[in-house]
Amino acid sequence: GVTFSEKLLVLIDECSSTGDFKEKRNLVNDLKTIISEKRIQKRLLYVDYGAAKNFANFLIFTNNPDALTIDAKDPRYFVVDHYENRLDQKFYNKYHEWRTNNGAKFVKWYLINRDLSKFNNMAPPPVTDAKSRMAEQTQNPLLMAMKTAFDEGKMPFPFNHSIRGTTELSEWYQKFGSGKVKKFADNPKEIKRCFEILGFHELGQVKHKLRDEKPSLWIIRNIKTLS
């Protein structure tokens, strides 16, 4: 926490993770701590370990559309994309000349005098198309497999089935899923999380008289009619 704890703006350039979904999720979890915590632990050289207030804001640049494994509704991130071609070098030369010749002072004046009376700093940022695209490209493999099967009416979500259980889904993917999908399908909490993201309605545990079991069931289709 030493490198950014005393900063107001931290720039992370070329952010990327070449690992799998789990590693990218770990990266996001690490960022979550330093982005959202009001106090962070820090230790300066030859100084006792202690806590400090955190006022840092983070600006992250990347060339990879799947750089961070985020959820579209995660309130910590505001994502925009820029696909315009690079301008002629003369533009950048003039810009840097303007910036170093008192241009930065004009920017500072504009920011200081900008009317923020209607800005709610406690509200979540807008969900942009860029954020939704990044969330889609970084979904875990189980969620991607479920969404595709559900949209296309394929097993284990055929169009003529409206109710599914978490246990039977886990067993199905353990038998027919790919290696990566199997790892996630083995976790009941992960299946529940996927169901929630897909908008399924939870019925809870329901007694199955013939099998003498109480599976956890969800309505996956015709939700308004059946719930």
PDB file of C-alpha atoms in Angstrom:
ATOM      1  CA  GLY A   1       0.000   0.000   0.000  1.00  0.00           C
ATOM      2  CA  VAL A   2       3.014   2.315   0.165  1.00  0.00           C
ATOM      3  CA  THR A   3       3.103   3.173  -3.529  1.00  0.00           C
ATOM      4  CA  PHE A   4      -0.440   4.511  -3.822  1.00  0.00           C
ATOM      5  CA  SER A   5      -1.684   5.233  -0.291  1.00  0.00           C
ATOM      6  CA  GLU A   6      -0.727   8.905  -0.500  1.00  0.00           C
ATOM      7  CA  LYS A   7      -1.994   9.437  -4.052  1.00  0.00           C
ATOM      8  CA  LEU A   8      -5.318  10.806  -5.286  1.00  0.00           C
ATOM      9  CA  LEU A   9      -5.037   9.315  -8.779  1.00  0.00           C
ATOM     10  CA  VAL A  10      -3.306   6.067  -9.680  1.00  0.00           C
ATOM     11  CA  LEU A  11      -2.791   5.067 -13.319  1.00  0.00           C
ATOM     12  CA  ILE A  12      -2.567   1.374 -14.196  1.00  0.00           C
ATOM     13  CA  ASP A  13      -1.381   1.047 -17.783  1.00  0.00           C
ATOM     14  CA  GLU A  14      -1.591  -2.023 -20.019  1.00  0.00           C
ATOM     15  CA  CYS A  15      -3.654  -3.950 -17.484  1.00  0.00           C
ATOM     16  CA  SER A  16      -3.900  -7.598 -18.485  1.00  0.00           C
ATOM     17  CA  SER A  17      -3.978 -11.109 -17.101  1.00  0.00           C
ATOM     18  CA  THR A  18      -2.966 -14.048 -19.261  1.00  0.00           C
ATOM     19  CA  GLY A  19      -4.322 -16.632 -16.842  1.00  0.00           C
ATOM     20  CA  ASP A  20      -7.600 -18.522 -16.793  1.00  0.00           C
ATOM     21  CA  PHE A  21     -10.888 -17.329 -15.313  1.00  0.00           C
ATOM     22  CA  LYS A  22      -9.815 -18.136 -11.751  1.00  0.00           C
ATOM     23  CA  GLU A  23      -6.580 -16.149 -12.026  1.00  0.00           C
ATOM     24  CA  LYS A  24      -8.374 -13.177 -13.579  1.00  0.00           C
ATOM     25  CA  ARG A  25     -10.955 -13.317 -10.805  1.00  0.00           C
ATOM     26  CA  ASN A  26      -8.146 -13.270  -8.236  1.00  0.00           C
ATOM     27  CA  LEU A  27      -6.768 -10.145  -9.916  1.00  0.00           C
ATOM     28  CA  VAL A  28     -10.148  -8.438  -9.597  1.00  0.00           C
ATOM     29  CA  ASN A  29     -10.409  -9.487  -5.950  1.00  0.00           C
ATOM     30  CA  ASP A  30      -6.997  -7.951  -5.272  1.00  0.00           C
ATOM     31  CA  LEU A  31      -8.066  -4.730  -6.968  1.00  0.00           C
ATOM     32  CA  LYS A  32     -11.327  -4.776  -5.021  1.00  0.00           C
ATOM     33  CA  THR A  33      -9.455  -4.386  -1.749  1.00  0.00           C
ATOM     34  CA  ILE A  34      -7.319  -1.433  -2.753  1.00  0.00           C
ATOM     35  CA  ILE A  35     -10.109   0.288  -4.697  1.00  0.00           C
ATOM     36  CA  SER A  36     -12.946   0.111  -2.189  1.00  0.00           C
ATOM     37  CA  GLU A  37     -11.310   0.006   1.240  1.00  0.00           C
ATOM     38  CA  LYS A  38     -11.353   3.317   3.118  1.00  0.00           C
ATOM     39  CA  ARG A  39      -8.334   2.281   5.168  1.00  0.00           C
ATOM     40  CA  ILE A  40      -5.435   0.124   4.015  1.00  0.00           C
ATOM     41  CA  GLN A  41      -2.527  -1.519   5.763  1.00  0.00           C
ATOM     42  CA  LYS A  42       0.884  -0.075   4.952  1.00  0.00           C
ATOM     43  CA  ARG A  43       4.432  -0.340   6.147  1.00  0.00           C
ATOM     44  CA  LEU A  44       7.147   2.128   5.284  1.00  0.00           C
ATOM     45  CA  LEU A  45      10.798   1.204   5.477  1.00  0.00           C
ATOM     46  CA  TYR A  46      12.027   1.185   9.085  1.00  0.00           C
ATOM     47  CA  VAL A  47       8.541   2.146  10.318  1.00  0.00           C
ATOM     48  CA  ASP A  48       6.078  -0.014  12.237  1.00  0.00           C
ATOM     49  CA  TYR A  49       3.180  -1.611  10.391  1.00  0.00           C
ATOM     50  CA  GLY A  50       0.039   0.534  10.484  1.00  0.00           C
ATOM     51  CA  ALA A  51      -3.142   1.687   8.768  1.00  0.00           C
ATOM     52  CA  ALA A  52      -3.700   4.724   6.584  1.00  0.00           C
ATOM     53  CA  LYS A  53      -6.723   6.371   5.020  1.00  0.00           C
ATOM     54  CA  ASN A  54      -7.157   5.606   1.336  1.00  0.00           C
ATOM     55  CA  PHE A  55      -8.287   8.405  -0.992  1.00  0.00           C
ATOM     56  CA  ALA A  56      -6.881   6.956  -4.210  1.00  0.00           C
ATOM     57  CA  ASN A  57      -8.874   6.800  -7.442  1.00  0.00           C
ATOM     58  CA  PHE A  58      -7.797   4.367 -10.135  1.00  0.00           C
ATOM     59  CA  LEU A  59      -7.634   4.880 -13.890  1.00  0.00           C
ATOM     60  CA  ILE A  60      -6.984   1.623 -15.733  1.00  0.00           C
ATOM     61  CA  PHE A  61      -5.956   1.359 -19.383  1.00  0.00           C
ATOM     62  CA  THR A  62      -5.878  -1.848 -21.398  1.00  0.00           C
ATOM     63  CA  ASN A  63      -5.806  -3.060 -24.979  1.00  0.00           C
ATOM     64  CA  ASN A  64      -7.553  -6.312 -24.063  1.00  0.00           C
ATOM     65  CA  PRO A  65     -11.366  -6.513 -24.023  1.00  0.00           C
ATOM     66  CA  ASP A  66     -11.201  -9.301 -21.421  1.00  0.00           C
ATOM     67  CA  ALA A  67      -8.561  -7.731 -19.186  1.00  0.00           C
ATOM     68  CA  LEU A  68     -10.668  -7.879 -16.015  1.00  0.00           C
ATOM     69  CA  THR A  69     -13.208 -10.481 -14.969  1.00  0.00           C
ATOM     70  CA  ILE A  70     -15.998  -8.176 -13.854  1.00  0.00           C
ATOM     71  CA  ASP A  71     -19.751  -8.379 -13.503  1.00  0.00           C
ATOM     72  CA  ALA A  72     -21.819  -5.893 -15.474  1.00  0.00           C
ATOM     73  CA  LYS A  73     -23.471  -4.765 -12.226  1.00  0.00           C
ATOM     74  CA  ASP A  74     -20.244  -4.381 -10.244  1.00  0.00           C
ATOM     75  CA  PRO A  75     -20.460  -0.793  -8.905  1.00  0.00           C
ATOM     76  CA  ARG A  76     -16.696  -0.406  -8.606  1.00  0.00           C
ATOM     77  CA  TYR A  77     -16.004  -0.043 -12.313  1.00  0.00           C
ATOM     78  CA  PHE A  78     -17.025   2.403 -15.019  1.00  0.00           C
ATOM     79  CA  VAL A  79     -15.885   1.161 -18.434  1.00  0.00           C
ATOM     80  CA  VAL A  80     -15.619   3.053 -21.711  1.00  0.00           C
ATOM     81  CA  ASP A  81     -13.923   1.992 -24.912  1.00  0.00           C
ATOM     82  CA  HIS A  82     -12.155   3.934 -27.633  1.00  0.00           C
ATOM     83  CA  TYR A  83     -11.612   2.476 -31.075  1.00  0.00           C
ATOM     84  CA  GLU A  84     -10.756   5.594 -33.053  1.00  0.00           C
ATOM     85  CA  ASN A  85      -7.630   5.476 -35.174  1.00  0.00           C
ATOM     86  CA  ARG A  86      -4.571   7.329 -34.007  1.00  0.00           C
ATOM     87  CA  LEU A  87      -4.421  10.892 -35.319  1.00  0.00           C
ATOM     88  CA  ASP A  88      -1.540  12.412 -37.207  1.00  0.00           C
ATOM     89  CA  GLN A  89       1.529  12.974 -35.033  1.00  0.00           C
ATOM     90  CA  LYS A  90       1.230  16.742 -35.565  1.00  0.00           C
ATOM     91  CA  PHE A  91      -1.886  16.739 -33.371  1.00  0.00           C
ATOM     92  CA  TYR A  92      -0.026  15.184 -30.440  1.00  0.00           C
ATOM     93  CA  ASN A  93       2.946  17.483 -30.891  1.00  0.00           C
ATOM     94  CA  LYS A  94       0.663  20.522 -30.682  1.00  0.00           C
ATOM     95  CA  TYR A  95      -1.198  19.050 -27.718  1.00  0.00           C
ATOM     96  CA  HIS A  96       1.958  18.462 -25.678  1.00  0.00           C
ATOM     97  CA  GLU A  97       3.188  21.930 -26.576  1.00  0.00           C
ATOM     98  CA  TRP A  98      -0.109  23.411 -25.378  1.00  0.00           C
ATOM     99  CA  ARG A  99      -0.089  21.263 -22.225  1.00  0.00           C
ATOM    100  CA  THR A 100       3.394  22.341 -21.158  1.00  0.00           C
ATOM    101  CA  ASN A 101       2.710  25.976 -22.082  1.00  0.00           C
ATOM    102  CA  ASN A 102       0.096  26.676 -19.358  1.00  0.00           C
ATOM    103  CA  GLY A 103      -2.466  24.330 -20.916  1.00  0.00           C
ATOM    104  CA  ALA A 104      -2.509  22.169 -17.800  1.00  0.00           C
ATOM    105  CA  LYS A 105      -3.527  25.219 -15.773  1.00  0.00           C
ATOM    106  CA  PHE A 106      -6.654  25.647 -17.905  1.00  0.00           C
ATOM    107  CA  VAL A 107      -7.561  22.005 -17.303  1.00  0.00           C
ATOM    108  CA  LYS A 108      -7.042  22.463 -13.565  1.00  0.00           C
ATOM    109  CA  TRP A 109      -9.243  25.583 -13.565  1.00  0.00           C
ATOM    110  CA  TYR A 110     -11.967  23.742 -15.473  1.00  0.00           C
ATOM    111  CA  LEU A 111     -11.960  20.816 -13.049  1.00  0.00           C
ATOM    112  CA  ILE A 112     -11.964  23.020  -9.950  1.00  0.00           C
ATOM    113  CA  ASN A 113     -14.831  25.180 -11.224  1.00  0.00           C
ATOM    114  CA  ARG A 114     -16.953  22.429 -12.733  1.00  0.00           C
ATOM    115  CA  ASP A 115     -20.451  22.308 -11.221  1.00  0.00           C
ATOM    116  CA  LEU A 116     -20.800  19.011  -9.339  1.00  0.00           C
ATOM    117  CA  SER A 117     -23.892  19.946  -7.335  1.00  0.00           C
ATOM    118  CA  LYS A 118     -25.996  17.289  -9.098  1.00  0.00           C
ATOM    119  CA  PHE A 119     -23.337  14.593  -8.950  1.00  0.00           C
ATOM    120  CA  ASN A 120     -23.994  11.796  -6.466  1.00  0.00           C
ATOM    121  CA  ASN A 121     -20.643  10.268  -5.609  1.00  0.00           C
ATOM    122  CA  MET A 122     -22.355   7.459  -3.695  1.00  0.00           C
ATOM    123  CA  ALA A 123     -24.400   6.259  -6.681  1.00  0.00           C
ATOM    124  CA  PRO A 124     -23.144   3.369  -8.842  1.00  0.00           C
ATOM    125  CA  PRO A 125     -21.741   4.312 -12.254  1.00  0.00           C
ATOM    126  CA  PRO A 126     -23.803   3.802 -15.415  1.00  0.00           C
ATOM    127  CA  VAL A 127     -23.668   0.371 -17.035  1.00  0.00           C
ATOM    128  CA  THR A 128     -22.122   1.125 -20.411  1.00  0.00           C
ATOM    129  CA  ASP A 129     -22.092  -1.082 -23.500  1.00  0.00           C
ATOM    130  CA  ALA A 130     -18.329  -1.415 -23.054  1.00  0.00           C
ATOM    131  CA  LYS A 131     -18.780  -2.712 -19.511  1.00  0.00           C
ATOM    132  CA  SER A 132     -21.419  -5.211 -20.621  1.00  0.00           C
ATOM    133  CA  ARG A 133     -19.147  -6.472 -23.394  1.00  0.00           C
ATOM    134  CA  MET A 134     -16.224  -6.909 -21.011  1.00  0.00           C
ATOM    135  CA  ALA A 135     -18.457  -8.763 -18.558  1.00  0.00           C
ATOM    136  CA  GLU A 136     -19.676 -11.086 -21.317  1.00  0.00           C
ATOM    137  CA  GLN A 137     -16.159 -11.849 -22.522  1.00  0.00           C
ATOM    138  CA  THR A 138     -14.899 -12.648 -19.029  1.00  0.00           C
ATOM    139  CA  GLN A 139     -17.753 -14.820 -17.807  1.00  0.00           C
ATOM    140  CA  ASN A 140     -16.808 -18.075 -16.175  1.00  0.00           C
ATOM    141  CA  PRO A 141     -17.040 -21.072 -18.528  1.00  0.00           C
ATOM    142  CA  LEU A 142     -19.996 -22.609 -16.680  1.00  0.00           C
ATOM    143  CA  LEU A 143     -22.092 -19.463 -17.047  1.00  0.00           C
ATOM    144  CA  MET A 144     -21.204 -19.200 -20.734  1.00  0.00           C
ATOM    145  CA  ALA A 145     -22.152 -22.846 -21.296  1.00  0.00           C
ATOM    146  CA  MET A 146     -25.440 -22.413 -19.425  1.00  0.00           C
ATOM    147  CA  LYS A 147     -26.384 -19.231 -21.272  1.00  0.00           C
ATOM    148  CA  THR A 148     -25.697 -20.777 -24.677  1.00  0.00           C
ATOM    149  CA  ALA A 149     -27.657 -23.942 -23.875  1.00  0.00           C
ATOM    150  CA  PHE A 150     -30.557 -21.948 -22.418  1.00  0.00           C
ATOM    151  CA  ASP A 151     -30.788 -19.551 -25.374  1.00  0.00           C
ATOM    152  CA  GLU A 152     -30.660 -22.404 -27.890  1.00  0.00           C
ATOM    153  CA  GLY A 153     -32.946 -24.746 -25.945  1.00  0.00           C
ATOM    154  CA  LYS A 154     -30.322 -27.454 -25.711  1.00  0.00           C
ATOM    155  CA  MET A 155     -29.631 -29.818 -22.840  1.00  0.00           C
ATOM    156  CA  PRO A 156     -29.730 -29.331 -19.961  1.00  0.00           C
ATOM    157  CA  PHE A 157     -32.186 -26.479 -20.705  1.00  0.00           C
ATOM    158  CA  PRO A 158     -34.584 -27.739 -23.412  1.00  0.00           C
ATOM    159  CA  PHE A 159     -37.444 -25.411 -24.300  1.00  0.00           C
ATOM    160  CA  ASN A 160     -40.076 -27.838 -22.971  1.00  0.00           C
ATOM    161  CA  HIS A 161     -38.574 -27.884 -19.452  1.00  0.00           C
ATOM    162  CA  SER A 162     -39.391 -25.071 -17.045  1.00  0.00           C
ATOM    163  CA  ILE A 163     -37.837 -26.322 -13.797  1.00  0.00           C
ATOM    164  CA  ARG A 164     -34.326 -27.478 -13.041  1.00  0.00           C
ATOM    165  CA  GLY A 165     -32.486 -28.491  -9.880  1.00  0.00           C
ATOM    166  CA  THR A 166     -28.964 -27.501  -8.920  1.00  0.00           C
ATOM    167  CA  THR A 167     -27.924 -31.081  -8.162  1.00  0.00           C
ATOM    168  CA  GLU A 168     -29.118 -32.489 -11.481  1.00  0.00           C
ATOM    169  CA  LEU A 169     -27.352 -29.631 -13.298  1.00  0.00           C
ATOM    170  CA  SER A 170     -24.137 -30.419 -11.476  1.00  0.00           C
ATOM    171  CA  GLU A 171     -24.425 -34.105 -12.321  1.00  0.00           C
ATOM    172  CA  TRP A 172     -25.204 -33.368 -15.971  1.00  0.00           C
ATOM    173  CA  TYR A 173     -22.211 -31.087 -16.459  1.00  0.00           C
ATOM    174  CA  GLN A 174     -19.960 -33.492 -14.581  1.00  0.00           C
ATOM    175  CA  LYS A 175     -20.931 -36.113 -17.153  1.00  0.00           C
ATOM    176  CA  PHE A 176     -21.129 -34.076 -20.350  1.00  0.00           C
ATOM    177  CA  GLY A 177     -19.288 -30.810 -19.659  1.00  0.00           C
ATOM    178  CA  SER A 178     -15.764 -29.860 -20.661  1.00  0.00           C
ATOM    179  CA  GLY A 179     -12.896 -29.912 -18.186  1.00  0.00           C
ATOM    180  CA  LYS A 180     -13.170 -26.229 -17.220  1.00  0.00           C
ATOM    181  CA  VAL A 181     -16.948 -26.384 -16.949  1.00  0.00           C
ATOM    182  CA  LYS A 182     -16.786 -29.434 -14.679  1.00  0.00           C
ATOM    183  CA  LYS A 183     -14.647 -27.588 -12.144  1.00  0.00           C
ATOM    184  CA  PHE A 184     -17.243 -24.850 -11.726  1.00  0.00           C
ATOM    185  CA  ALA A 185     -20.239 -27.198 -11.904  1.00  0.00           C
ATOM    186  CA  ASP A 186     -18.884 -29.102  -8.914  1.00  0.00           C
ATOM    187  CA  ASN A 187     -19.569 -26.067  -6.709  1.00  0.00           C
ATOM    188  CA  PRO A 188     -23.266 -25.623  -5.713  1.00  0.00           C
ATOM    189  CA  LYS A 189     -22.662 -21.955  -4.867  1.00  0.00           C
ATOM    190  CA  GLU A 190     -21.304 -21.327  -8.363  1.00  0.00           C
ATOM    191  CA  ILE A 191     -24.354 -22.973  -9.954  1.00  0.00           C
ATOM    192  CA  LYS A 192     -26.639 -20.828  -7.805  1.00  0.00           C
ATOM    193  CA  ARG A 193     -24.698 -17.718  -8.789  1.00  0.00           C
ATOM    194  CA  CYS A 194     -25.077 -18.604 -12.479  1.00  0.00           C
ATOM    195  CA  PHE A 195     -28.812 -19.189 -12.038  1.00  0.00           C
ATOM    196  CA  GLU A 196     -29.190 -15.784 -10.396  1.00  0.00           C
ATOM    197  CA  ILE A 197     -27.292 -14.043 -13.193  1.00  0.00           C
ATOM    198  CA  LEU A 198     -29.457 -15.789 -15.796  1.00  0.00           C
ATOM    199  CA  GLY A 199     -32.560 -14.495 -14.024  1.00  0.00           C
ATOM    200  CA  PHE A 200     -33.981 -17.832 -12.876  1.00  0.00           C
ATOM    201  CA  HIS A 201     -36.453 -17.916  -9.976  1.00  0.00           C
ATOM    202  CA  GLU A 202     -35.519 -19.902  -6.880  1.00  0.00           C
ATOM    203  CA  LEU A 203     -38.195 -22.194  -5.450  1.00  0.00           C
ATOM    204  CA  GLY A 204     -35.971 -23.592  -2.726  1.00  0.00           C
ATOM    205  CA  GLN A 205     -35.930 -27.161  -1.489  1.00  0.00           C
ATOM    206  CA  VAL A 206     -39.003 -29.099  -2.591  1.00  0.00           C
ATOM    207  CA  LYS A 207     -39.968 -32.552  -1.332  1.00  0.00           C
ATOM    208  CA  HIS A 208     -39.786 -35.283  -3.990  1.00  0.00           C
ATOM    209  CA  LYS A 209     -42.146 -37.964  -2.666  1.00  0.00           C
ATOM    210  CA  LEU A 210     -41.120 -40.772  -5.011  1.00  0.00           C
ATOM    211  CA  ARG A 211     -37.384 -40.350  -4.419  1.00  0.00           C
ATOM    212  CA  ASP A 212     -37.700 -39.171  -0.808  1.00  0.00           C
ATOM    213  CA  GLU A 213     -35.375 -36.243  -1.490  1.00  0.00           C
ATOM    214  CA  LYS A 214     -35.535 -32.464  -1.206  1.00  0.00           C
ATOM    215  CA  PRO A 215     -33.715 -31.038  -4.230  1.00  0.00           C
ATOM    216  CA  SER A 216     -33.156 -27.302  -4.649  1.00  0.00           C
ATOM    217  CA  LEU A 217     -35.337 -26.295  -7.590  1.00  0.00           C
ATOM    218  CA  TRP A 218     -35.408 -23.225  -9.824  1.00  0.00           C
ATOM    219  CA  ILE A 219     -37.914 -22.027 -12.395  1.00  0.00           C
ATOM    220  CA  ILE A 220     -35.976 -21.390 -15.595  1.00  0.00           C
ATOM    221  CA  ARG A 221     -38.822 -20.693 -18.058  1.00  0.00           C
ATOM    222  CA  ASN A 222     -42.389 -19.375 -17.755  1.00  0.00           C
ATOM    223  CA  ILE A 223     -41.365 -17.696 -14.517  1.00  0.00           C
ATOM    224  CA  LYS A 224     -44.338 -15.318 -14.342  1.00  0.00           C
ATOM    225  CA  THR A 225     -46.779 -18.179 -14.844  1.00  0.00           C
ATOM    226  CA  LEU A 226     -45.234 -20.648 -12.415  1.00  0.00           C
ATOM    227  CA  SER A 227     -43.945 -18.412  -9.623  1.00  0.00           C
TER     228      SER A 227
END
